[in-house]
Amino acid sequence: MKTIPAFPTNAMSHDEFDIGMTLRDYFAAKALPMAIKEMNEAESYDINDAAIVAYQYADAMMDARQP
């Protein structure tokens, strides 16, 4: 999956640390409250499960952006 910055800048070059939050990270952050809600409704979960689910949502959103 291509890394796409969520908040691109006009800088001429970027390395992986210059781009800041990726669009995938942004989507995951937006999905995290829903993932936490889903985890709270489950009988038991590990906090990492909510993060995994949030990134699953993010990956789905990234895939939906493809033509």
Backbone as a printed PyTorch tensor [residue, N CA C, xyz], in Angstrom:
tensor([[[  0.8530,  -1.1650,   0.0000],
         [  0.0000,   0.0000,   0.0000],
         [  0.9070,   1.2380,   0.0000]],

        [[  0.6170,   2.1780,  -0.8490],
         [  1.4150,   3.4050,  -0.9510],
         [  1.1750,   4.2860,   0.2700]],

        [[  2.2560,   4.8860,   0.7980],
         [  2.1420,   5.8120,   1.9170],
         [  1.7050,   7.1720,   1.3830]],

        [[  0.5890,   7.6560,   1.8980],
         [  0.0340,   8.9420,   1.4780],
         [ -0.0630,   9.8190,   2.7100]],

        [[  0.5360,  11.0260,   2.6780],
         [  0.4380,  11.8870,   3.8480],
         [ -0.9760,  12.4270,   4.0390]],

        [[ -1.4100,  12.4960,   5.2900],
         [ -2.7240,  13.0640,   5.5860],
         [ -2.6960,  14.5750,   5.4540]],

        [[ -1.5710,  15.1780,   5.7960],
         [ -1.4220,  16.6260,   5.7670],
         [ -0.1670,  16.9590,   4.9720]],

        [[ -0.2360,  16.8500,   3.6370],
         [  0.9520,  17.0670,   2.8240],
         [  1.4820,  18.4930,   2.9350]],

        [[  2.7740,  18.6200,   2.6990],
         [  3.4090,  19.9330,   2.7090],
         [  3.9780,  20.2070,   1.3290]],

        [[  4.5040,  21.3870,   1.1510],
         [  5.1180,  21.7510,  -0.1210],
         [  6.6090,  21.4580,  -0.1480]],

        [[  7.1140,  20.7570,   0.8440],
         [  8.5450,  20.4420,   0.8890],
         [  8.9280,  19.6410,  -0.3480]],

        [[ 10.1540,  19.8510,  -0.8160],
         [ 10.6120,  19.1970,  -2.0320],
         [ 10.8460,  17.6980,  -1.8490]],

        [[ 11.3020,  17.2790,  -0.6890],
         [ 11.5450,  15.8480,  -0.4910],
         [ 11.1160,  15.4560,   0.9040]],

        [[ 10.7240,  14.2290,   1.0300],
         [ 10.2800,  13.7000,   2.3110],
         [ 10.9560,  12.3660,   2.5500]],

        [[ 11.3400,  12.1300,   3.7600],
         [ 11.6540,  10.7580,   4.1080],
         [ 10.5250,  10.2820,   5.0010]],

        [[ 10.5780,   9.0480,   5.4450],
         [  9.4350,   8.5040,   6.1650],
         [  9.1090,   9.2570,   7.4440]],

        [[ 10.0610,  10.0280,   7.9960],
         [  9.8150,  10.7500,   9.2300],
         [  9.3350,  12.1740,   8.9750]],

        [[  9.4880,  12.6620,   7.7620],
         [  9.0950,  14.0300,   7.4430],
         [  7.6150,  14.1700,   7.1070]],

        [[  6.9780,  13.0970,   6.6920],
         [  5.6060,  13.2400,   6.2060],
         [  4.5950,  13.3610,   7.3310]],

        [[  4.9980,  13.0520,   8.5530],
         [  4.0660,  13.1460,   9.6660],
         [  3.0470,  12.0320,   9.6090]],

        [[  1.8240,  12.3440,   9.9450],
         [  0.7530,  11.3510,   9.9780],
         [  0.3680,  10.9660,   8.5550]],

        [[  0.2870,   9.6610,   8.3160],
         [ -0.1640,   9.2090,   7.0060],
         [ -1.6810,   9.2530,   6.9500]],

        [[ -2.2040,   9.1780,   5.7550],
         [ -3.6520,   9.1440,   5.5950],
         [ -4.2200,   7.9050,   6.2760]],

        [[ -3.5050,   6.7860,   6.1940],
         [ -3.9440,   5.5550,   6.8670],
         [ -4.0150,   5.7700,   8.3770]],

        [[ -2.9890,   6.4310,   8.9530],
         [ -2.9980,   6.7350,  10.3860],
         [ -4.1800,   7.6370,  10.7380]],

        [[ -4.4490,   8.6200,   9.8930],
         [ -5.5610,   9.5430,  10.1240],
         [ -6.8920,   8.7880,  10.1340]],

        [[ -7.0740,   7.9130,   9.1340],
         [ -8.2960,   7.1150,   9.0880],
         [ -8.4180,   6.2380,  10.3280]],

        [[ -7.3100,   5.6280,  10.7570],
         [ -7.3390,   4.7650,  11.9430],
         [ -7.7070,   5.5720,  13.1850]],

        [[ -7.1640,   6.7720,  13.2930],
         [ -7.4830,   7.6210,  14.4410],
         [ -8.9680,   7.9680,  14.4580]],

        [[ -9.5230,   8.2390,  13.2770],
         [-10.9520,   8.5490,  13.1930],
         [-11.8160,   7.3230,  13.5070]],

        [[-11.3200,   6.1310,  13.1780],
         [-12.0690,   4.8930,  13.4070],
         [-11.9010,   4.3620,  14.8270]],

        [[-10.9010,   4.8400,  15.5490],
         [-10.6060,   4.2970,  16.8750],
         [-11.7850,   4.3580,  17.8440]],

        [[-12.5490,   5.4550,  17.9230],
         [-13.6990,   5.4480,  18.8540],
         [-14.7000,   4.3250,  18.5590]],

        [[-14.9660,   4.0530,  17.2840],
         [-15.8750,   2.9670,  16.9330],
         [-15.2560,   1.6240,  17.3050]],

        [[-13.9620,   1.4770,  17.0850],
         [-13.2830,   0.2310,  17.4310],
         [-13.3210,   0.0050,  18.9400]],

        [[-13.1140,   1.0610,  19.7230],
         [-13.1760,   0.9420,  21.1840],
         [-14.5870,   0.5580,  21.6170]],

        [[-15.5880,   1.1790,  20.9840],
         [-16.9770,   0.8430,  21.3000],
         [-17.2440,  -0.6340,  21.0170]],

        [[-16.7670,  -1.1100,  19.8800],
         [-16.9440,  -2.5230,  19.5420],
         [-16.2530,  -3.4160,  20.5710]],

        [[-15.0640,  -3.0280,  20.9810],
         [-14.3210,  -3.8280,  21.9560],
         [-15.0150,  -3.8030,  23.3200]],

        [[-15.5720,  -2.6660,  23.6950],
         [-16.2890,  -2.5710,  24.9720],
         [-17.5170,  -3.4590,  24.9940]],

        [[-18.1080,  -3.6930,  23.8310],
         [-19.2850,  -4.5430,  23.7450],
         [-18.9220,  -6.0290,  23.7200]],

        [[-17.6430,  -6.3400,  23.4930],
         [-17.1890,  -7.7350,  23.4920],
         [-17.0300,  -8.2080,  24.9310]],

        [[-17.0660,  -9.5130,  25.1330],
         [-16.9280, -10.0460,  26.4870],
         [-15.5630,  -9.7330,  27.0910]],

        [[-14.5230,  -9.9120,  26.3070],
         [-13.1810,  -9.5830,  26.7880],
         [-12.3330,  -9.1670,  25.5940]],

        [[-11.3830,  -8.3160,  25.8590],
         [-10.4960,  -7.8570,  24.7980],
         [ -9.2360,  -7.2810,  25.4090]],

        [[ -8.2410,  -7.1800,  24.5920],
         [ -6.9910,  -6.5310,  24.9270],
         [ -7.0300,  -5.1640,  24.2460]],

        [[ -6.4710,  -4.1530,  24.8580],
         [ -6.5070,  -2.7990,  24.2860],
         [ -5.8920,  -2.7640,  22.8860]],

        [[ -4.9380,  -3.6570,  22.6330],
         [ -4.3350,  -3.7130,  21.2990],
         [ -5.3540,  -4.1400,  20.2480]],

        [[ -6.3780,  -4.8890,  20.6730],
         [ -7.4140,  -5.3100,  19.7360],
         [ -8.1290,  -4.1080,  19.1260]],

        [[ -8.3690,  -3.0790,  19.9210],
         [ -9.0350,  -1.8770,  19.4060],
         [ -8.1720,  -1.2070,  18.3460]],

        [[ -6.8790,  -1.1470,  18.5610],
         [ -5.9780,  -0.5470,  17.5740],
         [ -5.9610,  -1.3710,  16.2880]],

        [[ -5.9470,  -2.6850,  16.4330],
         [ -5.9540,  -3.5570,  15.2540],
         [ -7.2280,  -3.3450,  14.4580]],

        [[ -8.3580,  -3.2920,  15.1350],
         [ -9.6420,  -3.0760,  14.4520],
         [ -9.6650,  -1.6960,  13.7870]],

        [[ -9.1370,  -0.6800,  14.4510],
         [ -9.1030,   0.6670,  13.8630],
         [ -8.3090,   0.6640,  12.5610]],

        [[ -7.1830,  -0.0490,  12.5390],
         [ -6.3910,  -0.1200,  11.3030],
         [ -7.0720,  -0.9860,  10.2510]],

        [[ -7.8720,  -1.9470,  10.6520],
         [ -8.6580,  -2.7100,   9.6740],
         [ -9.6750,  -1.7920,   9.0000]],

        [[-10.3180,  -0.9290,   9.7860],
         [-11.2150,   0.0760,   9.2040],
         [-10.4310,   0.9910,   8.2580]],

        [[ -9.2740,   1.4410,   8.7100],
         [ -8.4570,   2.3380,   7.8950],
         [ -8.0630,   1.6780,   6.5770]],

        [[ -7.6650,   0.4210,   6.6500],
         [ -7.2870,  -0.2830,   5.4180],
         [ -8.4630,  -0.3930,   4.4690]],

        [[ -9.6500,  -0.6290,   5.0100],
         [-10.8590,  -0.6870,   4.1730],
         [-11.1120,   0.6670,   3.5190]],

        [[-10.9270,   1.7460,   4.2740],
         [-11.1200,   3.0830,   3.7020],
         [-10.0850,   3.3750,   2.6370]],

        [[ -8.8370,   2.9520,   2.8730],
         [ -7.7890,   3.1500,   1.8650],
         [ -8.1350,   2.3710,   0.5900]],

        [[ -8.6040,   1.1310,   0.7440],
         [ -8.9920,   0.3300,  -0.4150],
         [-10.1550,   0.9590,  -1.1650]],

        [[-11.0950,   1.5480,  -0.4350],
         [-12.2590,   2.1670,  -1.0610],
         [-11.8760,   3.3900,  -1.8950]],

        [[-10.7360,   3.9780,  -1.6190],
         [-10.2860,   5.1560,  -2.3590],
         [ -9.7500,   4.7770,  -3.7390]],

        [[ -9.4060,   3.5190,  -3.9270],
         [ -8.8120,   3.0830,  -5.1980],
         [ -9.8670,   3.0670,  -6.2920]],

        [[ -9.5020,   3.5330,  -7.4800],
         [-10.4850,   3.5580,  -8.6020],
         [-10.8110,   2.1620,  -9.0840]]])
